[in-house]
PDB file of C-alpha atoms in Angstrom:
ATOM      1  CA  GLN A   1      98.259  89.611  66.271  1.00  0.00           C
ATOM      2  CA  ALA A   2      99.383  90.709  69.738  1.00  0.00           C
ATOM      3  CA  GLN A   3      97.879  93.978  70.879  1.00  0.00           C
ATOM      4  CA  LEU A   4      97.597  96.190  73.953  1.00  0.00           C
ATOM      5  CA  VAL A   5      94.608  98.501  74.224  1.00  0.00           C
ATOM      6  CA  GLU A   6      94.443 101.238  76.845  1.00  0.00           C
ATOM      7  CA  SER A   7      91.123 102.696  77.876  1.00  0.00           C
ATOM      8  CA  GLY A   8      89.531 104.725  80.655  1.00  0.00           C
ATOM      9  CA  GLY A   9      91.024 108.130  79.979  1.00  0.00           C
ATOM     10  CA  GLY A  10      89.022 111.297  79.731  1.00  0.00           C
ATOM     11  CA  LEU A  11      88.488 114.792  81.056  1.00  0.00           C
ATOM     12  CA  VAL A  12      88.284 115.186  84.807  1.00  0.00           C
ATOM     13  CA  GLN A  13      88.467 118.060  87.259  1.00  0.00           C
ATOM     14  CA  ALA A  14      91.341 118.374  89.679  1.00  0.00           C
ATOM     15  CA  GLY A  15      90.789 116.126  92.661  1.00  0.00           C
ATOM     16  CA  GLY A  16      88.837 113.605  90.634  1.00  0.00           C
ATOM     17  CA  SER A  17      89.623 110.013  89.786  1.00  0.00           C
ATOM     18  CA  LEU A  18      90.046 107.808  86.740  1.00  0.00           C
ATOM     19  CA  ARG A  19      90.743 104.129  86.308  1.00  0.00           C
ATOM     20  CA  LEU A  20      92.779 103.124  83.286  1.00  0.00           C
ATOM     21  CA  SER A  21      92.715  99.628  81.837  1.00  0.00           C
ATOM     22  CA  CYS A  22      95.212  97.873  79.608  1.00  0.00           C
ATOM     23  CA  ALA A  23      93.800  94.800  77.918  1.00  0.00           C
ATOM     24  CA  ALA A  24      96.101  92.442  76.057  1.00  0.00           C
ATOM     25  CA  SER A  25      95.244  90.042  73.282  1.00  0.00           C
ATOM     26  CA  GLY A  26      97.406  87.628  71.351  1.00  0.00           C
ATOM     27  CA  ARG A  27      99.985  87.455  74.139  1.00  0.00           C
ATOM     28  CA  THR A  28      99.951  86.077  77.668  1.00  0.00           C
ATOM     29  CA  LEU A  29     101.241  88.554  80.247  1.00  0.00           C
ATOM     30  CA  SER A  30     101.398  86.386  83.364  1.00  0.00           C
ATOM     31  CA  ASN A  31     105.201  86.015  83.289  1.00  0.00           C
ATOM     32  CA  TYR A  32     106.089  89.621  82.532  1.00  0.00           C
ATOM     33  CA  GLY A  33     106.324  92.827  84.441  1.00  0.00           C
ATOM     34  CA  MET A  34     104.168  95.690  83.282  1.00  0.00           C
ATOM     35  CA  CYS A  35     104.274  99.432  83.589  1.00  0.00           C
ATOM     36  CA  TRP A  36     102.445 102.640  82.855  1.00  0.00           C
ATOM     37  CA  PHE A  37     104.150 105.584  81.187  1.00  0.00           C
ATOM     38  CA  ARG A  38     102.808 109.016  80.422  1.00  0.00           C
ATOM     39  CA  GLN A  39     103.736 111.577  77.820  1.00  0.00           C
ATOM     40  CA  ALA A  40     102.766 115.231  77.868  1.00  0.00           C
ATOM     41  CA  PRO A  41     103.550 117.865  75.238  1.00  0.00           C
ATOM     42  CA  VAL A  42     106.964 119.463  75.684  1.00  0.00           C
ATOM     43  CA  LYS A  43     107.765 117.046  78.485  1.00  0.00           C
ATOM     44  CA  GLU A  44     109.894 113.936  78.749  1.00  0.00           C
ATOM     45  CA  ARG A  45     108.263 110.570  78.963  1.00  0.00           C
ATOM     46  CA  GLU A  46     107.753 109.624  82.596  1.00  0.00           C
ATOM     47  CA  THR A  47     107.527 106.195  84.162  1.00  0.00           C
ATOM     48  CA  VAL A  48     104.469 106.415  86.377  1.00  0.00           C
ATOM     49  CA  ALA A  49     104.147 102.939  87.846  1.00  0.00           C
ATOM     50  CA  ARG A  50     105.474  99.414  87.479  1.00  0.00           C
ATOM     51  CA  ILE A  51     104.352  96.061  88.769  1.00  0.00           C
ATOM     52  CA  TYR A  52     106.264  92.837  89.218  1.00  0.00           C
ATOM     53  CA  TRP A  53     105.450  89.932  86.903  1.00  0.00           C
ATOM     54  CA  ARG A  54     103.831  88.080  89.801  1.00  0.00           C
ATOM     55  CA  GLY A  55     102.155  91.146  91.192  1.00  0.00           C
ATOM     56  CA  GLY A  56     102.735  92.349  94.711  1.00  0.00           C
ATOM     57  CA  ASN A  57     105.858  94.464  94.316  1.00  0.00           C
ATOM     58  CA  THR A  58     105.178  97.827  92.746  1.00  0.00           C
ATOM     59  CA  TYR A  59     107.006 101.017  91.895  1.00  0.00           C
ATOM     60  CA  TYR A  60     105.643 104.552  91.707  1.00  0.00           C
ATOM     61  CA  SER A  61     107.220 107.792  90.696  1.00  0.00           C
ATOM     62  CA  ASP A  62     107.439 110.358  93.467  1.00  0.00           C
ATOM     63  CA  SER A  63     104.986 112.564  91.626  1.00  0.00           C
ATOM     64  CA  VAL A  64     102.159 110.024  91.880  1.00  0.00           C
ATOM     65  CA  LYS A  65     103.036 108.010  94.975  1.00  0.00           C
ATOM     66  CA  GLY A  66     100.113 107.827  97.346  1.00  0.00           C
ATOM     67  CA  ARG A  67      97.631 108.831  94.646  1.00  0.00           C
ATOM     68  CA  PHE A  68      97.980 106.127  91.964  1.00  0.00           C
ATOM     69  CA  THR A  69      97.718 102.369  92.297  1.00  0.00           C
ATOM     70  CA  ILE A  70      98.851  99.846  89.698  1.00  0.00           C
ATOM     71  CA  SER A  71      97.399  96.352  89.662  1.00  0.00           C
ATOM     72  CA  ARG A  72      97.022  93.413  87.343  1.00  0.00           C
ATOM     73  CA  ASP A  73      94.599  90.597  86.719  1.00  0.00           C
ATOM     74  CA  ASN A  74      96.480  87.831  84.951  1.00  0.00           C
ATOM     75  CA  ALA A  75      93.351  85.725  84.573  1.00  0.00           C
ATOM     76  CA  ASN A  76      91.951  88.457  82.336  1.00  0.00           C
ATOM     77  CA  ASN A  77      95.308  89.484  80.858  1.00  0.00           C
ATOM     78  CA  THR A  78      94.737  93.050  81.985  1.00  0.00           C
ATOM     79  CA  ALA A  79      96.586  95.737  83.929  1.00  0.00           C
ATOM     80  CA  TYR A  80      95.041  98.739  85.654  1.00  0.00           C
ATOM     81  CA  LEU A  81      96.009 102.133  86.930  1.00  0.00           C
ATOM     82  CA  GLN A  82      93.734 103.692  89.522  1.00  0.00           C
ATOM     83  CA  MET A  83      94.354 107.435  89.654  1.00  0.00           C
ATOM     84  CA  ASN A  84      93.001 109.469  92.555  1.00  0.00           C
ATOM     85  CA  SER A  85      93.407 113.087  93.602  1.00  0.00           C
ATOM     86  CA  LEU A  86      94.307 114.025  90.058  1.00  0.00           C
ATOM     87  CA  LYS A  87      96.214 117.213  89.377  1.00  0.00           C
ATOM     88  CA  PRO A  88      96.532 119.276  86.192  1.00  0.00           C
ATOM     89  CA  GLU A  89     100.150 118.172  85.899  1.00  0.00           C
ATOM     90  CA  ASP A  90      98.915 114.591  85.528  1.00  0.00           C
ATOM     91  CA  THR A  91      97.601 115.507  82.087  1.00  0.00           C
ATOM     92  CA  GLY A  92      99.068 113.467  79.267  1.00  0.00           C
ATOM     93  CA  VAL A  93      98.755 110.364  77.161  1.00  0.00           C
ATOM     94  CA  TYR A  94      99.061 107.248  79.275  1.00  0.00           C
ATOM     95  CA  TYR A  95     100.584 104.101  77.826  1.00  0.00           C
ATOM     96  CA  CYS A  96     100.918 100.626  79.229  1.00  0.00           C
ATOM     97  CA  ALA A  97     103.823  98.425  78.233  1.00  0.00           C
ATOM     98  CA  VAL A  98     105.197  94.960  78.854  1.00  0.00           C
ATOM     99  CA  ASP A  99     108.693  94.040  79.999  1.00  0.00           C
ATOM    100  CA  SER A 100     110.443  91.917  77.378  1.00  0.00           C
ATOM    101  CA  ARG A 101     112.278  89.893  80.036  1.00  0.00           C
ATOM    102  CA  ILE A 102     110.469  86.860  81.369  1.00  0.00           C
ATOM    103  CA  ARG A 103     110.017  86.775  85.162  1.00  0.00           C
ATOM    104  CA  SER A 104     112.569  89.491  85.692  1.00  0.00           C
ATOM    105  CA  PRO A 105     113.550  89.889  89.364  1.00  0.00           C
ATOM    106  CA  ILE A 106     114.567  93.511  88.840  1.00  0.00           C
ATOM    107  CA  TRP A 107     112.866  96.566  87.439  1.00  0.00           C
ATOM    108  CA  GLY A 108     113.426  97.143  83.763  1.00  0.00           C
ATOM    109  CA  THR A 109     114.417 100.366  82.092  1.00  0.00           C
ATOM    110  CA  GLN A 110     112.152 102.055  79.574  1.00  0.00           C
ATOM    111  CA  ASN A 111     114.069 100.251  76.824  1.00  0.00           C
ATOM    112  CA  ASP A 112     113.038  96.894  78.284  1.00  0.00           C
ATOM    113  CA  TYR A 113     109.351  97.649  77.782  1.00  0.00           C
ATOM    114  CA  ASP A 114     109.128  97.012  74.065  1.00  0.00           C
ATOM    115  CA  PHE A 115     105.452  96.072  73.729  1.00  0.00           C
ATOM    116  CA  TRP A 116     103.242  99.158  73.877  1.00  0.00           C
ATOM    117  CA  GLY A 117      99.669 100.176  73.408  1.00  0.00           C
ATOM    118  CA  GLN A 118      98.363 103.237  71.590  1.00  0.00           C
ATOM    119  CA  GLY A 119      97.662 105.196  74.749  1.00  0.00           C
ATOM    120  CA  THR A 120      94.677 106.880  76.332  1.00  0.00           C
ATOM    121  CA  GLN A 121      94.378 110.621  76.905  1.00  0.00           C
ATOM    122  CA  VAL A 122      93.995 111.953  80.434  1.00  0.00           C
ATOM    123  CA  THR A 123      93.174 115.623  80.837  1.00  0.00           C
ATOM    124  CA  VAL A 124      92.857 117.187  84.278  1.00  0.00           C
ATOM    125  CA  SER A 125      91.370 120.658  84.464  1.00  0.00           C
ATOM    126  CA  SER A 126      92.151 123.108  87.235  1.00  0.00           C
TER     127      SER A 126
END
């Protein structure tokens, strides 16, 4: 059965770093864009970063631009999110997801990312 598993979250002090991983099984991701979302209590879901199906082109929200880096390793069917200079407002559950559209030349909306993992908790203390 296809599955996405996020890992790498934890508790970190402000200014610290974490590297999140999203490992896929039962489905090949090489032809699909991927993204990272985050969800915090009493906040709307936020698109943090996206990466083109072929890699290279990336998108970052203004709140994380310059601090986070999304990447992918298609050979290992895995996506990553390197998070540096973390702030308390980065706290939340981080999810990776896969674009349902094969080799899409444009960024998808949140509704296009219909294959999700269970998330990994990131907590940044002040």
